[in-house]
Amino acid sequence: MTALDLSSPVAVVGTGTMGQGIAQVALVAGHPVRLYDAAPGRAWEAADAIGARLDRLVEKERLSGADRDAARARLTAADSLADLADCVLVVEAALERLDVKQQLFRELEDVVGEDCLLATNTSSLSITAIGGALRNPGRFVGLHFFNPAPLLPLVEVVSGFATDVTSATRAYETARVWGKTPVACADTPGFIVNRIARPYYAEAFAVYEAQGADPATIDAVLRESGGFKMGAFELTDLIGQDVNESVTHSVWQSFFQDVRFTPSLAQRRLVESGRLGRKSGHGWYVHGPEAEPAEPHTAEPAQAPAYVVAEGDLGPASELLALIREAGIPVREDDEDHGTRLVLPSGGQLALADGQTSVEFRDVVYFDLALDYRRATRIALSASQDTAQQTLAEAIGLFQALGKDVSVIGDVPGMIVARTVARIVDLAHDAVAKGVATEEDIDTAMRLGVNYPLGPFEWSRRLGRNWAYALLDDLHLRDPSGRYAPSLALYRHAYATDKREGSTS
């Protein structure tokens, strides 16, 4: 099934920000577009707003004047649903209420032709449940655009339980012709992005609730070590704390209160207090022209160690050995020890976060995962109250000698970046095993939908196929609530790798 003919009319019902954005995408692609809104006069206002945006595209030389004029001529406002009778696709972007959407599509089904594709832009409701109100749910599909729709390339094409393959394929190909990057997924809570992204927020909030670090420090580590564009606290302030919490709560409830998706009590209190982020002037941070930026904790300068002893290759952090040598610090290798740690001159050890805590060992400082240790500008260290001050000072001095800012956080198992990435990798493997989407589509969705530096499976291949399982297994031992229990899919993935390597451990 090919994409919809560009000469055929498309309708958008609901003319808020998302509705206008979707209409603009279809319009610029070449379709005649009809706007409808239940509020009188709203569709005409939306048409004017879209026309103004087209003007700005011309000013920025992203659209020719002739193309703008042609697009404006194809854009009309509809006074009633009956005006949408000859449309080949109707995309709904109305209120996020199941009963409202079901009623709307029942009315549309009485108006449009039998071959008209019906789609919803919902981000949180079940495609199956909305389509279940229709006589022919086979032609109903989810088309989840991301805001702002004209700029962000990703579209999740969601098949409900009763969606026909031909309908999903036609929607997929149409989104592609519109210049978007579509990914196909099954109807699951949160679809791809909002399901797999939950740990990015949840683990940052959990570290904060455990008093492991403040929001500014956690955000700085996620950005400057993890390679993420925005930290979890600043990102949720941008999204809106109420909006972000609502999505988290919806996914949690839809998964029958699965502990892996449990909402944050700290975020709940933030919403209850009216501190919703940028739009209210106060969220995790204070916003506004007079607001002072929050600064992350950064350790004072410390002296670098005279040398380090490498026990093993440090696994995912092996690049550090070359950096240490380049900084002029001798690296002595212990060929007889098969560990993965650095021994400091004081006798203390420095180890990559592995889901264990510093207090369990004699004189161990943990360091967090980095996307790229050479390019990272900040590294987090974790120590307990029993860690020798000399050991911590040598660890700080070592990373400072590599040109990194250092943030010392509390004795948090899995630290910040490592536990976040491990949980994202786990949810991604679980989603593939349950038929939600392919590995390729999940990686694409997470890179384009939330701007992650790597997709979950790209992380997994880079870190080693057993890495996430081992870290989560250790975390689960320390927090047996089930939040960190590795999925069966991740267990199978790690076990199969071990068998190929001739091990049954």
Coordinates of N, CA, C and O in Angstrom, one line a residue, residues 317-407:
A317 N 35.3 1.5 30.2 CA 36.1 2.7 30.5 C 37.5 2.5 30.1 O 38.4 3.2 30.6
S318 N 37.8 1.5 29.2 CA 39.2 1.2 28.9 C 40.0 2.4 28.3 O 41.2 2.5 28.4
E319 N 39.2 3.3 27.7 CA 39.8 4.5 27.0 C 40.6 5.3 28.1 O 41.5 6.1 27.7
L320 N 40.2 5.2 29.3 CA 40.8 6.0 30.4 C 42.3 5.7 30.5 O 43.1 6.6 30.8
L321 N 42.7 4.5 30.2 CA 44.1 4.1 30.4 C 45.0 5.0 29.4 O 46.1 5.5 29.8
A322 N 44.5 5.2 28.2 CA 45.3 6.0 27.2 C 45.3 7.4 27.7 O 46.3 8.1 27.6
L323 N 44.2 7.9 28.2 CA 44.1 9.3 28.6 C 45.0 9.6 29.8 O 45.7 10.6 29.9
I324 N 45.1 8.6 30.7 CA 46.0 8.7 31.9 C 47.4 8.8 31.4 O 48.2 9.7 31.9
R325 N 47.8 7.9 30.5 CA 49.2 8.0 30.0 C 49.5 9.3 29.3 O 50.6 9.9 29.5
E326 N 48.5 9.8 28.5 CA 48.7 11.0 27.8 C 48.9 12.2 28.8 O 49.5 13.2 28.4
A327 N 48.3 12.1 30.0 CA 48.4 13.2 31.0 C 49.7 13.1 31.7 O 50.0 13.9 32.6
G328 N 50.6 12.1 31.4 CA 51.9 12.0 32.0 C 51.9 11.2 33.3 O 52.9 11.2 34.0
I329 N 50.8 10.5 33.6 CA 50.7 9.7 34.8 C 51.1 8.2 34.4 O 50.4 7.6 33.6
P330 N 52.1 7.7 35.0 CA 52.5 6.3 34.7 C 51.4 5.3 35.0 O 50.7 5.4 36.1
V331 N 51.1 4.3 34.1 CA 50.2 3.3 34.3 C 50.9 2.0 34.4 O 51.6 1.5 33.5
R332 N 50.9 1.4 35.6 CA 51.5 0.1 35.8 C 50.5 -1.0 35.7 O 49.4 -0.9 36.2
E333 N 50.8 -2.0 34.9 CA 49.8 -3.0 34.7 C 50.0 -4.3 35.5 O 51.2 -4.7 35.6
D334 N 49.0 -4.8 36.1 CA 49.1 -6.0 36.9 C 48.5 -7.1 36.1 O 47.3 -7.4 36.0
D335 N 49.4 -7.9 35.4 CA 48.9 -8.9 34.5 C 48.3 -10.1 35.2 O 47.6 -10.9 34.6
E336 N 48.6 -10.3 36.5 CA 48.1 -11.4 37.2 C 46.7 -11.3 37.8 O 46.1 -12.2 38.2
D337 N 46.3 -10.1 37.8 CA 45.0 -9.8 38.4 C 44.0 -9.6 37.3 O 44.3 -8.8 36.4
H338 N 42.9 -10.2 37.3 CA 41.9 -10.1 36.2 C 40.7 -9.2 36.6 O 39.6 -9.3 36.1
G339 N 40.9 -8.3 37.5 CA 39.9 -7.3 37.9 C 39.8 -6.2 36.8 O 40.4 -6.3 35.8
T340 N 38.9 -5.3 37.1 CA 38.7 -4.1 36.2 C 38.8 -2.8 37.0 O 37.8 -2.1 37.0
R341 N 39.9 -2.6 37.8 CA 40.0 -1.5 38.6 C 41.3 -0.8 38.5 O 42.3 -1.4 38.0
L342 N 41.4 0.4 39.0 CA 42.7 1.1 39.1 C 43.0 1.1 40.6 O 42.2 1.5 41.5
V343 N 44.3 0.8 40.9 CA 44.7 0.9 42.3 C 45.6 2.2 42.4 O 46.5 2.4 41.6
L344 N 45.2 3.0 43.4 CA 45.9 4.3 43.6 C 47.1 4.1 44.6 O 47.2 3.1 45.3
P345 N 48.0 5.1 44.6 CA 49.2 5.0 45.5 C 48.8 4.8 46.9 O 49.6 4.1 47.7
S346 N 47.7 5.3 47.4 CA 47.3 5.1 48.8 C 46.9 3.7 49.1 O 46.7 3.3 50.3
G347 N 46.7 2.9 48.1 CA 46.1 1.5 48.2 C 44.6 1.4 48.0 O 44.1 0.4 47.8
G348 N 44.0 2.6 47.9 CA 42.6 2.6 47.6 C 42.4 2.3 46.1 O 43.3 2.3 45.3
Q349 N 41.1 2.0 45.8 CA 40.8 1.5 44.4 C 39.8 2.5 43.8 O 38.9 3.1 44.4
L350 N 39.8 2.5 42.4 CA 38.9 3.3 41.6 C 38.3 2.4 40.6 O 38.9 1.7 39.9
A351 N 36.9 2.3 40.7 CA 36.2 1.3 39.8 C 35.0 2.0 39.1 O 34.4 2.9 39.6
L352 N 34.7 1.5 37.9 CA 33.5 1.9 37.2 C 32.3 1.5 37.9 O 32.2 0.4 38.4
A353 N 31.3 2.4 38.0 CA 30.0 2.0 38.6 C 29.5 0.7 38.1 O 29.4 0.5 36.9
D354 N 29.1 -0.2 39.1 CA 28.7 -1.5 38.7 C 27.4 -2.0 39.5 O 27.1 -3.1 39.4
G355 N 26.7 -1.1 40.1 CA 25.5 -1.4 40.9 C 25.8 -1.7 42.3 O 24.8 -2.0 43.1
Q356 N 27.0 -1.7 42.7 CA 27.4 -1.9 44.1 C 27.7 -0.6 44.8 O 27.7 0.4 44.2
T357 N 27.8 -0.6 46.1 CA 28.1 0.6 46.8 C 29.5 0.6 47.4 O 30.1 -0.4 47.7
S358 N 30.0 1.8 47.6 CA 31.4 2.0 48.1 C 31.5 1.5 49.5 O 32.6 0.9 49.9
V359 N 30.5 1.6 50.3 CA 30.5 1.2 51.7 C 30.8 -0.3 51.9 O 31.2 -0.7 53.0
E360 N 30.5 -1.1 50.9 CA 30.6 -2.5 51.0 C 32.1 -2.9 51.0 O 32.4 -4.1 51.3
F361 N 33.0 -2.1 50.5 CA 34.4 -2.4 50.3 C 35.3 -1.5 51.1 O 34.9 -0.5 51.5
R362 N 36.5 -2.0 51.2 CA 37.5 -1.2 51.9 C 38.1 -0.2 50.9 O 38.8 -0.6 50.0
D363 N 37.8 1.0 51.1 CA 38.5 2.1 50.3 C 38.3 2.0 48.8 O 39.3 1.8 48.1
V364 N 37.1 2.0 48.4 CA 36.8 2.0 46.9 C 36.0 3.3 46.6 O 35.0 3.6 47.2
V365 N 36.5 4.0 45.5 CA 35.8 5.1 45.0 C 35.2 4.7 43.6 O 36.0 4.1 42.8
Y366 N 34.0 4.9 43.4 CA 33.4 4.6 42.1 C 33.4 5.8 41.2 O 33.2 6.9 41.6
F367 N 33.5 5.6 39.8 CA 33.3 6.7 38.9 C 32.2 6.3 37.9 O 32.0 5.1 37.6
D368 N 31.6 7.3 37.4 CA 30.4 7.0 36.6 C 30.7 6.7 35.1 O 31.8 7.0 34.6
L369 N 29.7 6.2 34.4 CA 29.8 5.9 33.0 C 29.9 7.2 32.2 O 29.3 8.2 32.6
A370 N 30.6 7.2 31.1 CA 30.6 8.4 30.2 C 30.4 7.9 28.8 O 30.8 6.7 28.4
L371 N 29.7 8.7 28.0 CA 29.5 8.4 26.6 C 30.8 8.3 25.9 O 31.1 7.3 25.1
D372 N 31.7 9.2 26.2 CA 33.1 9.2 25.5 C 34.0 9.9 26.6 O 33.9 11.1 26.8
Y373 N 34.9 9.1 27.2 CA 35.7 9.6 28.2 C 36.7 10.6 27.8 O 37.1 11.5 28.5
R374 N 37.0 10.6 26.5 CA 37.9 11.6 26.0 C 37.2 13.0 25.8 O 37.8 14.0 26.2
R375 N 36.0 13.0 25.4 CA 35.3 14.2 25.2 C 34.5 14.7 26.4 O 34.1 15.8 26.4
A376 N 34.3 13.8 27.3 CA 33.5 14.2 28.5 C 34.2 15.3 29.3 O 35.5 15.3 29.4
T377 N 33.5 16.3 29.7 CA 34.0 17.4 30.5 C 33.8 17.3 32.0 O 34.4 18.1 32.7
R378 N 33.0 16.4 32.4 CA 32.8 16.2 33.8 C 32.6 14.7 34.1 O 32.1 13.9 33.3
I379 N 33.1 14.3 35.3 CA 33.0 12.9 35.8 C 32.5 12.9 37.2 O 32.9 13.8 38.0
A380 N 31.6 12.1 37.5 CA 31.1 11.9 38.8 C 31.8 10.8 39.6 O 32.1 9.8 39.0
L381 N 32.1 11.1 40.8 CA 32.7 10.1 41.7 C 31.8 9.8 42.9 O 31.0 10.7 43.3
S382 N 31.8 8.6 43.4 CA 30.9 8.2 44.5 C 31.8 7.6 45.6 O 32.6 6.7 45.3
A383 N 31.6 8.0 46.8 CA 32.4 7.5 47.9 C 31.5 7.4 49.1 O 30.4 8.1 49.2
S384 N 31.8 6.6 50.1 CA 31.1 6.4 51.3 C 31.8 7.2 52.5 O 32.9 7.7 52.3
Q385 N 31.1 7.3 53.6 CA 31.7 8.0 54.7 C 32.9 7.3 55.3 O 33.8 7.9 56.0
D386 N 33.1 6.0 54.9 CA 34.3 5.3 55.3 C 35.5 5.3 54.4 O 36.5 4.8 54.7
T387 N 35.3 5.9 53.2 CA 36.3 6.0 52.2 C 37.4 7.0 52.8 O 37.1 8.1 53.2
A388 N 38.7 6.5 52.6 CA 39.8 7.4 53.1 C 39.8 8.6 52.3 O 39.7 8.6 51.1
Q389 N 40.0 9.8 53.0 CA 40.1 11.0 52.3 C 41.2 11.1 51.3 O 41.1 11.7 50.2
Q390 N 42.3 10.4 51.5 CA 43.5 10.4 50.6 C 43.1 9.7 49.3 O 43.4 10.1 48.2
T391 N 42.3 8.6 49.4 CA 41.9 7.9 48.3 C 41.0 8.7 47.4 O 41.1 8.8 46.2
L392 N 40.0 9.4 48.1 CA 39.1 10.3 47.3 C 39.9 11.4 46.7 O 39.6 11.8 45.5
A393 N 40.8 12.0 47.4 CA 41.6 13.1 46.8 C 42.4 12.7 45.6 O 42.5 13.4 44.6
E394 N 43.0 11.5 45.7 CA 43.8 11.0 44.6 C 42.9 10.7 43.4 O 43.2 11.0 42.2
A395 N 41.6 10.2 43.6 CA 40.7 10.0 42.5 C 40.3 11.3 41.9 O 40.2 11.4 40.6
I396 N 40.0 12.3 42.7 CA 39.6 13.6 42.2 C 40.8 14.2 41.3 O 40.6 14.6 40.2
G397 N 42.0 14.1 41.9 CA 43.2 14.7 41.2 C 43.4 14.0 39.9 O 43.9 14.6 38.9
L398 N 43.2 12.7 39.9 CA 43.4 11.9 38.6 C 42.5 12.4 37.5 O 43.0 12.7 36.4
F399 N 41.2 12.6 37.7 CA 40.4 13.0 36.7 C 40.6 14.5 36.4 O 40.4 14.9 35.2
Q400 N 40.9 15.3 37.4 CA 41.2 16.7 37.1 C 42.5 16.8 36.2 O 42.5 17.6 35.3
A401 N 43.4 15.9 36.4 CA 44.6 15.8 35.5 C 44.3 15.5 34.1 O 45.0 15.8 33.1
L402 N 43.1 14.8 33.9 CA 42.6 14.5 32.5 C 41.8 15.7 31.9 O 41.3 15.5 30.8
G403 N 41.7 16.8 32.6 CA 41.0 17.9 32.1 C 39.5 17.9 32.4 O 38.7 18.6 31.8
K404 N 39.1 17.1 33.4 CA 37.7 17.0 33.7 C 37.3 17.7 35.0 O 38.1 17.8 36.0
D405 N 36.1 18.3 35.0 CA 35.5 18.8 36.3 C 35.0 17.5 37.0 O 34.6 16.5 36.3
V406 N 35.1 17.5 38.3 CA 34.7 16.4 39.1 C 33.6 16.7 40.0 O 33.7 17.7 40.8
S407 N 32.5 15.9 40.0 CA 31.4 16.1 41.0 C 31.4 14.9 41.9 O 31.3 13.7 41.4

